[in-house]
Short mmCIF file of C-alpha atoms and ligand atoms in Angstrom, two decimals:
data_model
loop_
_atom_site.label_atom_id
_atom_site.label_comp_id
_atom_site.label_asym_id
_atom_site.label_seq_id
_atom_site.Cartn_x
_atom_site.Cartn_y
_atom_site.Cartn_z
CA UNK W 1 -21.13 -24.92 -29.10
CA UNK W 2 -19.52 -21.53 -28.26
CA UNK W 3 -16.16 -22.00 -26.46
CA UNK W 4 -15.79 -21.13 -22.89
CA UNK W 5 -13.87 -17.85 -22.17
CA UNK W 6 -12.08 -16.87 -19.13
CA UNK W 7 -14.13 -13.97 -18.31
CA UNK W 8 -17.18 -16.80 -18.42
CA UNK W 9 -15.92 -17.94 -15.10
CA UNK W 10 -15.66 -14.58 -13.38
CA UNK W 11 -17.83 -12.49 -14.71
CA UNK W 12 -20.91 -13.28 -12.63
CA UNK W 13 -18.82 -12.80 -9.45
CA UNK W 14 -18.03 -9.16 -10.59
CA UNK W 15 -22.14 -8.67 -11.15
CA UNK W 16 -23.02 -5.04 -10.91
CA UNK W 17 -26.70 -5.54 -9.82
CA UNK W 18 -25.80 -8.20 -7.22
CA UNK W 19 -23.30 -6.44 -5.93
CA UNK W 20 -25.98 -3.34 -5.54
CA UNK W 21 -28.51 -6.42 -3.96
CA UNK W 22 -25.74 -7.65 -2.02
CA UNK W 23 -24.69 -3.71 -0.51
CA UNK W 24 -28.64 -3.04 0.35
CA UNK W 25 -28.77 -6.38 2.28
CA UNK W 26 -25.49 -5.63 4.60
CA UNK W 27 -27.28 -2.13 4.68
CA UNK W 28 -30.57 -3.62 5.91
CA UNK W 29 -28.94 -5.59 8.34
CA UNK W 30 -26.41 -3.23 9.85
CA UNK W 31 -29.29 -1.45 10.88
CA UNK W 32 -29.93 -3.76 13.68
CA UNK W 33 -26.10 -3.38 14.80
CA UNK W 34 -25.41 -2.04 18.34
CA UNK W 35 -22.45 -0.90 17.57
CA UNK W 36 -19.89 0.01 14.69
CA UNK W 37 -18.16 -3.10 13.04
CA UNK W 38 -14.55 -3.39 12.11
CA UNK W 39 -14.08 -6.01 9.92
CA UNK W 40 -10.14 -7.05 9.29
CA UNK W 41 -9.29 -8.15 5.43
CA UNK W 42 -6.41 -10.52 6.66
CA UNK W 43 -5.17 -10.77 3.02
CA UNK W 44 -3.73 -8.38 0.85
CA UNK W 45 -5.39 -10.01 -2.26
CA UNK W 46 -9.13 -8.65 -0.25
CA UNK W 47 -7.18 -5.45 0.18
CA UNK W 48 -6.90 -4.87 -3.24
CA UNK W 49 -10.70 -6.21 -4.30
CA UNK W 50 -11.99 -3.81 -1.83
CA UNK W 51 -9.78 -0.66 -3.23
CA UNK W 52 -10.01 -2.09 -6.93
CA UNK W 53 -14.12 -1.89 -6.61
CA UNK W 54 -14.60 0.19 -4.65
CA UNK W 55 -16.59 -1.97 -2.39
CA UNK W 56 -16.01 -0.05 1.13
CA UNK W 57 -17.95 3.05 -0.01
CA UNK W 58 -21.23 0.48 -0.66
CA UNK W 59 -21.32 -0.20 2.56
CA UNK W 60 -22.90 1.91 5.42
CA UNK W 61 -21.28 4.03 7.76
CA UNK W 62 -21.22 1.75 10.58
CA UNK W 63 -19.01 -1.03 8.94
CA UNK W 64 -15.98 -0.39 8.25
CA UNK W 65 -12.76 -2.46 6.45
CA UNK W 66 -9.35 -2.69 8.18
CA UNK W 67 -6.55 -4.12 6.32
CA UNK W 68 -4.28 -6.98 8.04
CA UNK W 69 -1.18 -8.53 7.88
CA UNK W 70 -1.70 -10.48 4.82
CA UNK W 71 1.23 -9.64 2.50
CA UNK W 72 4.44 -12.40 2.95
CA UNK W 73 6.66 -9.52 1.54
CA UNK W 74 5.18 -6.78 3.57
CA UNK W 75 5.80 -8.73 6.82
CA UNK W 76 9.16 -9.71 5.89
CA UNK W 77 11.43 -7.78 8.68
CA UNK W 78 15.11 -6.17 7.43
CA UNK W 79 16.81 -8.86 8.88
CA UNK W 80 15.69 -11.60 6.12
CA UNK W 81 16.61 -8.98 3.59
CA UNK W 82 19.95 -9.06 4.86
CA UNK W 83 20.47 -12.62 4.82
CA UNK W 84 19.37 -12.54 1.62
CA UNK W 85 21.75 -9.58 0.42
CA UNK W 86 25.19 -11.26 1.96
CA UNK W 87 24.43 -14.59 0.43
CA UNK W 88 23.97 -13.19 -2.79
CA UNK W 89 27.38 -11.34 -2.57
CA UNK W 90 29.23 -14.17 -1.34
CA UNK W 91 31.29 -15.74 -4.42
CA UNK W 92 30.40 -18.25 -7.21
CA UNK W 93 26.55 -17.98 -5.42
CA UNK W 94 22.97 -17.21 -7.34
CA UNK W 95 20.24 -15.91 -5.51
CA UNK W 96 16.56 -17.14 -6.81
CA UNK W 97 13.47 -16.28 -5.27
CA UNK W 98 9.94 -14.43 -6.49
CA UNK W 99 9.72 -11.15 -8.20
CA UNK W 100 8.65 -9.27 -5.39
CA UNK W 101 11.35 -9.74 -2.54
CA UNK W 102 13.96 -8.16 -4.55
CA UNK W 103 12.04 -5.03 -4.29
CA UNK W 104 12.32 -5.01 -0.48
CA UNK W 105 14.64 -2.56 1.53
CA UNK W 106 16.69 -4.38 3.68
CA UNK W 107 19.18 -2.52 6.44
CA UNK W 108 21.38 -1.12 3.29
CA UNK W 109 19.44 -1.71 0.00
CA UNK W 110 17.55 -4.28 -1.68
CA UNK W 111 18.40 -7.02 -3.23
CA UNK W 112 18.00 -5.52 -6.85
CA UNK W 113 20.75 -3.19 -5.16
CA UNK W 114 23.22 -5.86 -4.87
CA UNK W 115 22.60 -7.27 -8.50
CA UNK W 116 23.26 -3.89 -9.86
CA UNK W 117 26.53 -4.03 -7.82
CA UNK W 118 27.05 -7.34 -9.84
CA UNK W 119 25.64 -10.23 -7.42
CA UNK W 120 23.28 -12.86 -9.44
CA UNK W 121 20.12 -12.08 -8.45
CA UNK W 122 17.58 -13.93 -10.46
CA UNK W 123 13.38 -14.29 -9.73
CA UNK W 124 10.94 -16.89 -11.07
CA UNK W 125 7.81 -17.91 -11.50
CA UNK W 126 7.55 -21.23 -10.43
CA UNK W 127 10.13 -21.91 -7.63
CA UNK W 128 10.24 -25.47 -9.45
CA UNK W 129 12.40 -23.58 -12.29
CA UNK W 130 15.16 -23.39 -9.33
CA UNK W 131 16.11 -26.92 -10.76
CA UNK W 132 17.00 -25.85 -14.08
CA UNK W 133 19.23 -22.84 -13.35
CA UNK W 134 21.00 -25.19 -10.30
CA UNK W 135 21.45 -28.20 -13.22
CA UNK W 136 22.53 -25.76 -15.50
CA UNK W 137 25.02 -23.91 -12.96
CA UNK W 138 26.53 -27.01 -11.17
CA UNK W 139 29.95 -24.95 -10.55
CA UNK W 140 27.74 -22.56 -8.94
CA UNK W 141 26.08 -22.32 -5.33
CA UNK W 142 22.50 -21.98 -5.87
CA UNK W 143 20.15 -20.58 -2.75
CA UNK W 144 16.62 -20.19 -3.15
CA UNK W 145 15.27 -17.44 -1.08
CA UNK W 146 11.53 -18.66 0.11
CA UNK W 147 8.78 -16.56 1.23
CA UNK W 148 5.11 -16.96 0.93
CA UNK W 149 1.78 -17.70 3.66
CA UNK W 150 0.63 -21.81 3.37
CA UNK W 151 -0.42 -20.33 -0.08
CA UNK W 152 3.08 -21.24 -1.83
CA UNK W 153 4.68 -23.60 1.46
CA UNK W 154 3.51 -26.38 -0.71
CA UNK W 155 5.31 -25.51 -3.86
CA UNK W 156 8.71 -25.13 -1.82
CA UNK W 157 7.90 -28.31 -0.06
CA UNK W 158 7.93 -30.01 -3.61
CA UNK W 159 11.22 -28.16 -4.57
CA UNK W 160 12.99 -29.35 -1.38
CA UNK W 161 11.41 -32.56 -2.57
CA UNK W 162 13.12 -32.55 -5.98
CA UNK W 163 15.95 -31.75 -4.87
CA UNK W 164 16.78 -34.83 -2.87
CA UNK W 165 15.22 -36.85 -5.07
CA UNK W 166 17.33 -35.63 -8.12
CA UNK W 167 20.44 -35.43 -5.99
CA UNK W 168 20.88 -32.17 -6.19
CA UNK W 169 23.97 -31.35 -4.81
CA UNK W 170 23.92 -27.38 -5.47
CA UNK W 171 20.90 -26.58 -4.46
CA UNK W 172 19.98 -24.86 -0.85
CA UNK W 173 17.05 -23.01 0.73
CA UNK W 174 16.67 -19.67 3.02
CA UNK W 175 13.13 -20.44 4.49
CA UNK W 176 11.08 -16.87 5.38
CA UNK W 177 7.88 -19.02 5.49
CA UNK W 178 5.32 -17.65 7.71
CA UNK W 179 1.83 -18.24 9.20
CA UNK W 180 -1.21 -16.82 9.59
CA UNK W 181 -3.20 -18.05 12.57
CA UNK W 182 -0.47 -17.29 14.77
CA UNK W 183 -0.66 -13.34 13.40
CA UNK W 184 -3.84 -13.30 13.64
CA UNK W 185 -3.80 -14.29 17.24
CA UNK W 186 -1.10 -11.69 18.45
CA UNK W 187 -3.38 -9.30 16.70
CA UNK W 188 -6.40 -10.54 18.89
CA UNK W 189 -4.11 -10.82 22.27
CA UNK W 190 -3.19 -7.18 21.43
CA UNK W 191 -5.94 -5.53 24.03
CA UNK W 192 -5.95 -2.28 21.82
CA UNK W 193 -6.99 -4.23 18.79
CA UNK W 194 -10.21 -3.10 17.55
CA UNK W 195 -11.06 -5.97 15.39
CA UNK W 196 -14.51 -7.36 15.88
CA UNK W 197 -14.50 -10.16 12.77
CA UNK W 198 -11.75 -11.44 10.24
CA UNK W 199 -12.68 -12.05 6.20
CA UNK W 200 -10.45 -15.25 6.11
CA UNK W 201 -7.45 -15.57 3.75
CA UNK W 202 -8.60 -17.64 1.08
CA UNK W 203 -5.63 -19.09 -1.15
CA UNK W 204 -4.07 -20.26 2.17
CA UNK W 205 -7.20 -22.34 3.08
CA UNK W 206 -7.54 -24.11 -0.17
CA UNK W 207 -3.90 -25.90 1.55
CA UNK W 208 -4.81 -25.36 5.26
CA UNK W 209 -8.73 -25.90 5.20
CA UNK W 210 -11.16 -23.69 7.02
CA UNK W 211 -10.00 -25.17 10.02
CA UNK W 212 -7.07 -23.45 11.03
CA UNK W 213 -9.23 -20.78 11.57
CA UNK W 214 -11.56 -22.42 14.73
CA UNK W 215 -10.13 -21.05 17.32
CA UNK W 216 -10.72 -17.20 16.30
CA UNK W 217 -14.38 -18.63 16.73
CA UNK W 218 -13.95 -20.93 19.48
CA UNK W 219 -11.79 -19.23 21.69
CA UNK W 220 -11.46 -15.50 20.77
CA UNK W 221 -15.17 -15.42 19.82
CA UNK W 222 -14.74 -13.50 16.85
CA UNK W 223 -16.93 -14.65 13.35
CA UNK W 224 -14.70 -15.49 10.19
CA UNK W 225 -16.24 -15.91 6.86
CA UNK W 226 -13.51 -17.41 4.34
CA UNK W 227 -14.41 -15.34 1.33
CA UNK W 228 -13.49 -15.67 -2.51
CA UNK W 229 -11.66 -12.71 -3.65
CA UNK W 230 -14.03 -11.41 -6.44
CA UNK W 231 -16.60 -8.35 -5.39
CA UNK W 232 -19.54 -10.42 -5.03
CA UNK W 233 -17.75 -13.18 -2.63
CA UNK W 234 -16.44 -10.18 -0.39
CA UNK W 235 -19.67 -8.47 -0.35
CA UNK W 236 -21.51 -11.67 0.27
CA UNK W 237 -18.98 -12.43 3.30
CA UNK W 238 -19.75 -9.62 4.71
CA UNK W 239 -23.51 -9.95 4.57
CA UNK W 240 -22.63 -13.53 6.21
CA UNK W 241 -20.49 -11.42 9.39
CA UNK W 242 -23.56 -9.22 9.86
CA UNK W 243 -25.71 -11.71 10.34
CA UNK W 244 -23.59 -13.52 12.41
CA UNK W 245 -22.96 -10.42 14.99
CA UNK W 246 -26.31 -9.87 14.86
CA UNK W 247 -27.13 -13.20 15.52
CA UNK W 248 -24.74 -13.24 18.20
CA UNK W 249 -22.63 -16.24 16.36
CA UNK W 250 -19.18 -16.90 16.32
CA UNK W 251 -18.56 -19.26 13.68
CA UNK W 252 -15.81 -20.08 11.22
CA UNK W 253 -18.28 -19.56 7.35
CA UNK W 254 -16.92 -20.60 4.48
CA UNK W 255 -17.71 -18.43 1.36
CA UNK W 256 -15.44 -19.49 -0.67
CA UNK W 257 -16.86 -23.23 -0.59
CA UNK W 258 -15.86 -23.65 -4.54
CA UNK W 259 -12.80 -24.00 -3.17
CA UNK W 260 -12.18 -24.05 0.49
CA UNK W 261 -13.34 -26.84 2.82
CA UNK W 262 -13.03 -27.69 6.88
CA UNK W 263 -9.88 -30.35 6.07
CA UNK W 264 -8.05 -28.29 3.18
CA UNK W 265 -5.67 -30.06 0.83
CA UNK W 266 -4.15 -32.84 2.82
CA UNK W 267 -2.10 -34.01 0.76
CA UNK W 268 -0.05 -30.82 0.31
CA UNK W 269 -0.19 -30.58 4.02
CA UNK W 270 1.22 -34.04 4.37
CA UNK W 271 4.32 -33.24 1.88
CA UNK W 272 4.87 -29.66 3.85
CA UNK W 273 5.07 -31.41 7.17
CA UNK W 274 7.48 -34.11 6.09
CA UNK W 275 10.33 -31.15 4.90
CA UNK W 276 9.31 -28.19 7.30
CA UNK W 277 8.28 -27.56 10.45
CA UNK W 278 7.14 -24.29 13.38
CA UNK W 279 10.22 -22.04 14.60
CA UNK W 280 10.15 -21.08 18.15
CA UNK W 281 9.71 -18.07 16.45
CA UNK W 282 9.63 -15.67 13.63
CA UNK W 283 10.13 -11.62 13.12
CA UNK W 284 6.97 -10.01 11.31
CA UNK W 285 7.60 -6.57 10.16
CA UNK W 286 5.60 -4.16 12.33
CA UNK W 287 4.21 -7.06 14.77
CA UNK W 288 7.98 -8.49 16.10
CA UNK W 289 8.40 -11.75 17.47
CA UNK W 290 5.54 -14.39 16.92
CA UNK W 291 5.74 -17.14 18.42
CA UNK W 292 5.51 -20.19 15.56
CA UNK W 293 4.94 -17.28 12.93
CA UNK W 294 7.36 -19.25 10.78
CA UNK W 295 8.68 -22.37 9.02
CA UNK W 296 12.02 -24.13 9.06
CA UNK W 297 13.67 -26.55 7.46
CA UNK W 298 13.33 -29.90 9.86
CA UNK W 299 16.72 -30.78 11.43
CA UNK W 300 17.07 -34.24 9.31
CA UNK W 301 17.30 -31.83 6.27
CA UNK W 302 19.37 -29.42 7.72
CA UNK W 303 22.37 -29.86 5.19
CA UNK W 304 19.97 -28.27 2.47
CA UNK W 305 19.43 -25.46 5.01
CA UNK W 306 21.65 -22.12 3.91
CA UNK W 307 20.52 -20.71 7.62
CA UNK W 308 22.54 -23.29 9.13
CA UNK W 309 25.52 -23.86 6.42
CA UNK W 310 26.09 -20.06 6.35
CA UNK W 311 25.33 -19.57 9.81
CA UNK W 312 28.59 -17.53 10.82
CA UNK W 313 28.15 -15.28 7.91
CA UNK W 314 24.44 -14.28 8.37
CA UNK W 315 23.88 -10.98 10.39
CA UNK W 316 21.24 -11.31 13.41
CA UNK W 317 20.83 -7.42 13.88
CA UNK W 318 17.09 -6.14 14.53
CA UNK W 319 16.79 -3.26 12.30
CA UNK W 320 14.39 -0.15 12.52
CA UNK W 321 12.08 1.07 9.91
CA UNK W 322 11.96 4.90 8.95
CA UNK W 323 10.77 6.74 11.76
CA UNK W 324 7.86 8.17 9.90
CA UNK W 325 6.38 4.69 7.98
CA UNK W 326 3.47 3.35 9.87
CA UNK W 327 3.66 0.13 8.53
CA UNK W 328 3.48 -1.30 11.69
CA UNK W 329 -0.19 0.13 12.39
CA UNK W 330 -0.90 -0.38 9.43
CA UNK W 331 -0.59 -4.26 9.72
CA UNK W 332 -1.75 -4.11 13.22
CA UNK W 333 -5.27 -2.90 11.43
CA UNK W 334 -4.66 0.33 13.79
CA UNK W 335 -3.96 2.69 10.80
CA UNK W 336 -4.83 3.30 6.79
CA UNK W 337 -1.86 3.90 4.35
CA UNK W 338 -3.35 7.54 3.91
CA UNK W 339 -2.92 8.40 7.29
CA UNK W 340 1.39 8.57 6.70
CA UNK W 341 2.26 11.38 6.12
CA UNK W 342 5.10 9.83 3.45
CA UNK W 343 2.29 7.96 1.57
CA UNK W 344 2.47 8.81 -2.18
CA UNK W 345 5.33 11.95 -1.18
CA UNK W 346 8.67 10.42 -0.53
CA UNK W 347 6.73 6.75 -0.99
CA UNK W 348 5.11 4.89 -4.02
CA UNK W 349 5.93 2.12 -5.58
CA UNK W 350 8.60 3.50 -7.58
CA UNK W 351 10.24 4.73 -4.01
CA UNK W 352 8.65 2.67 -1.55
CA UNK W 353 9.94 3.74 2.05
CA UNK W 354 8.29 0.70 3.98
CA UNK W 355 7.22 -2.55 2.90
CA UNK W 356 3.69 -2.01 2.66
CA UNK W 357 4.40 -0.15 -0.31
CA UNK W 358 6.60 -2.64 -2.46
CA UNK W 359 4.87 -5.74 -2.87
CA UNK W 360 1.78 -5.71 -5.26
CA UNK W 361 -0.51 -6.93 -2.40
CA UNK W 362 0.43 -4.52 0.03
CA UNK W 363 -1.87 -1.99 1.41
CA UNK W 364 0.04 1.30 0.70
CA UNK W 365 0.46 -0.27 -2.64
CA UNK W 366 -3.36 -0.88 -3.04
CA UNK W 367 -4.45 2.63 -1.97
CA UNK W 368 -1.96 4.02 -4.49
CA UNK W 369 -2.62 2.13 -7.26
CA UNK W 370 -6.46 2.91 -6.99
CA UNK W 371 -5.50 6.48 -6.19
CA UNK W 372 -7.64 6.23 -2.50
CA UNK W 373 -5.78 9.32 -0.75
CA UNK W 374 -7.89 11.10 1.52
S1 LIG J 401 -0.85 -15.53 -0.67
FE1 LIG J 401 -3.06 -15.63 -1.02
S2 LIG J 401 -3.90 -15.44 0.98
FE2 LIG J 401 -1.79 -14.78 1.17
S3 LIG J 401 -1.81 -12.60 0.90
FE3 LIG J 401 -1.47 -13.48 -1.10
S4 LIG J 401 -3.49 -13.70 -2.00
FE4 LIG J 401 -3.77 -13.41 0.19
S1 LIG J 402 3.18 4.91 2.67
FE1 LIG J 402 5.23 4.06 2.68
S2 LIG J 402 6.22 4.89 4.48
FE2 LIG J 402 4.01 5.17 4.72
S3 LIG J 402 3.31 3.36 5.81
FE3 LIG J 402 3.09 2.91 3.67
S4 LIG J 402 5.00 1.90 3.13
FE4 LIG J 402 5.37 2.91 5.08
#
């Protein structure tokens, strides 16, 4: 029996004939639309599907893509990265966290800044390999700097978890968690928004279930499909928000259903909620203050928390990006990467200027990678 390859499992979602079925469907049905449709890609992983195939040029004029919010690192404001930056230069300390947060610009530099200046700056893989470098550094100060949507809350959750129950006693935690529902409703209670239906974020609703998403249906009365993230699942999804306009539906879909269901996985929702919990709340980058937007650290656990220990140290200054990055519209859905007039001049990813442009799921990043300048 021949062995089954990786590409077995994918290829038929990357189909170029269904795609080609799946475009002259959405174009027989947009035909019927009364007006033009903006559909918002929350997540930056659709973002880069979309640029990667090409899939917004197969569909008709009168649909269009807007990229969201959906990028941890590309909502993270200065402020974390400064936090960040004068923990890692304090003494005796090492900074962990994922690849792409050291790439970020903070008020004065990034954190790959302060390593060259001789701070230890270290990224991983797995946050769970946090518990090797604090076992093997136990004169050290260890601070894990966490960022991530529900996605990766879960895998913190379990380090946090670890930690107590290996006792630990090095190991501490800078929690940039954030949320999507409550971005996706300032973008909604934003009267200039021109969003008429959301392709739901699927990664964060294999942990949070389709559900999180109801009231975008209920309430705001805009359609969600949660879609998979190969071409066929996002051209399928958007068949399924055509339909749904034109059937004059508001309904939470789920696409993705080899994955995603109503509930989600309860049991990392269950270990998240026993360590973390909603800030009053949380700085995006380009959106401000959102109310819940982020995680914390629950008060029982606050000695693990390096927000509270270092408290006195940590700046709380609200700092501007350049005057000229529209990363702000940009996650607001209100502008494309192409339309700043730094995009792929004074920023790409070798220079990024805003944060749109460092992390690999960002939307600057996406346009630039698949060269999508005019
Ligand atoms: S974590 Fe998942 S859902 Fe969030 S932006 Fe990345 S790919 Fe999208
Ligand atoms: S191209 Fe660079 S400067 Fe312009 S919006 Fe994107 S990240 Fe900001």
């Amino acid at each position: 029996m021949a062995s089954l390859e990786l590409k077995d499992l994918y290829d038929g979602y990357r189909d170029s004939k269904t795609i080609k079925l799946l475009s002259n469907q959405i174009a027989k049905e947009a035909s019927s639309l009364s007006k033009d449709l903006k559909i918002m890609e929350v997540c930056g992983g659709h973002t880069h599907a979309i640029m990667k195939y090409g899939l917004n040029q197969l569909l008709p004029k009168n649909i269009k893509f807007i990229h969201g919010p959906g990028c941890p690192v590309c909502v993270m404001p200065k402020n974390r990265i400064d936090h960040a930056i004068t923990l890692a230069n304090m003494k005796d300390t090492i900074i962990v966290t994922l690849g792409d947060m050291i790439k970020v610009l903070g008020s004065e530099g990034t954190l790959q800044d302060a390593r060259s200046k001789g701070a230890d700056v270290r990224f991983v893989y797995s946050p769970m390999d946090t518990v090797k470098i604090a076992n093997e550094n136990t004169d050290k100060t260890v601070i894990y700097i966490a960022i991530g949507f529900e996605t990766t809350t879960p895998m913190i959750s379990a380090l946090i978890q670890a930690t107590i129950n290996k006792g630990i006693k090095n190991l501490f935690f800078h929690i940039n968690h954030v949320l999507v529902p409550p971005a996706m409703r300032v973008l909604l209670d934003d009267e200039t928004n021109n969003i008429d239906a959301f392709i739901g974020p699927s990664h964060v609703s294999v942990i949070s279930g389709s559900k999180i998403y109801d009231e975008f249906a209920d309430i705001y009365k805009k359609p969600v499909v949660v879609s998979g993230f190969e071409p066929v699942d996002v051209m399928e999804s958007v068949l399924m928000l055509v339909k749904q306009i034109n059937e004059s539906r508001s309904e939470v879909e789920i696409q993705y259903s080899r994955c995603v269901n109503h509930e989600g996985n309860t049991t990392a929702q269950r270990l998240n909620d026993k360590y973390l919990e909603p800030r009053e709340s949380f700085e995006f980058r380009g959106l401000g203050e959102i109310p819940k937007g982020g995680l914390k650290l629950k008060d029982e656990f606050a000695f693990l928390d390096a927000e509270v220990i270092y408290k006195d140290i940590l700046p709380h200054n609200t700092c501007q990006d350049h005057k000229l990055c529209l990363c702000g519209e940009i996650l607001k859905g209100k502008a494309l990467p192409n339309e700043c007039k730094l995009f792929g001049k004074a920023c790409t990813p070798t220079t990024p200027v805003g944060s749109c442009m460092v992390s690999s799921e960002g939307a600057c990043a996406a346009y630039y990678k698949y060269g999508i300048s005019n």
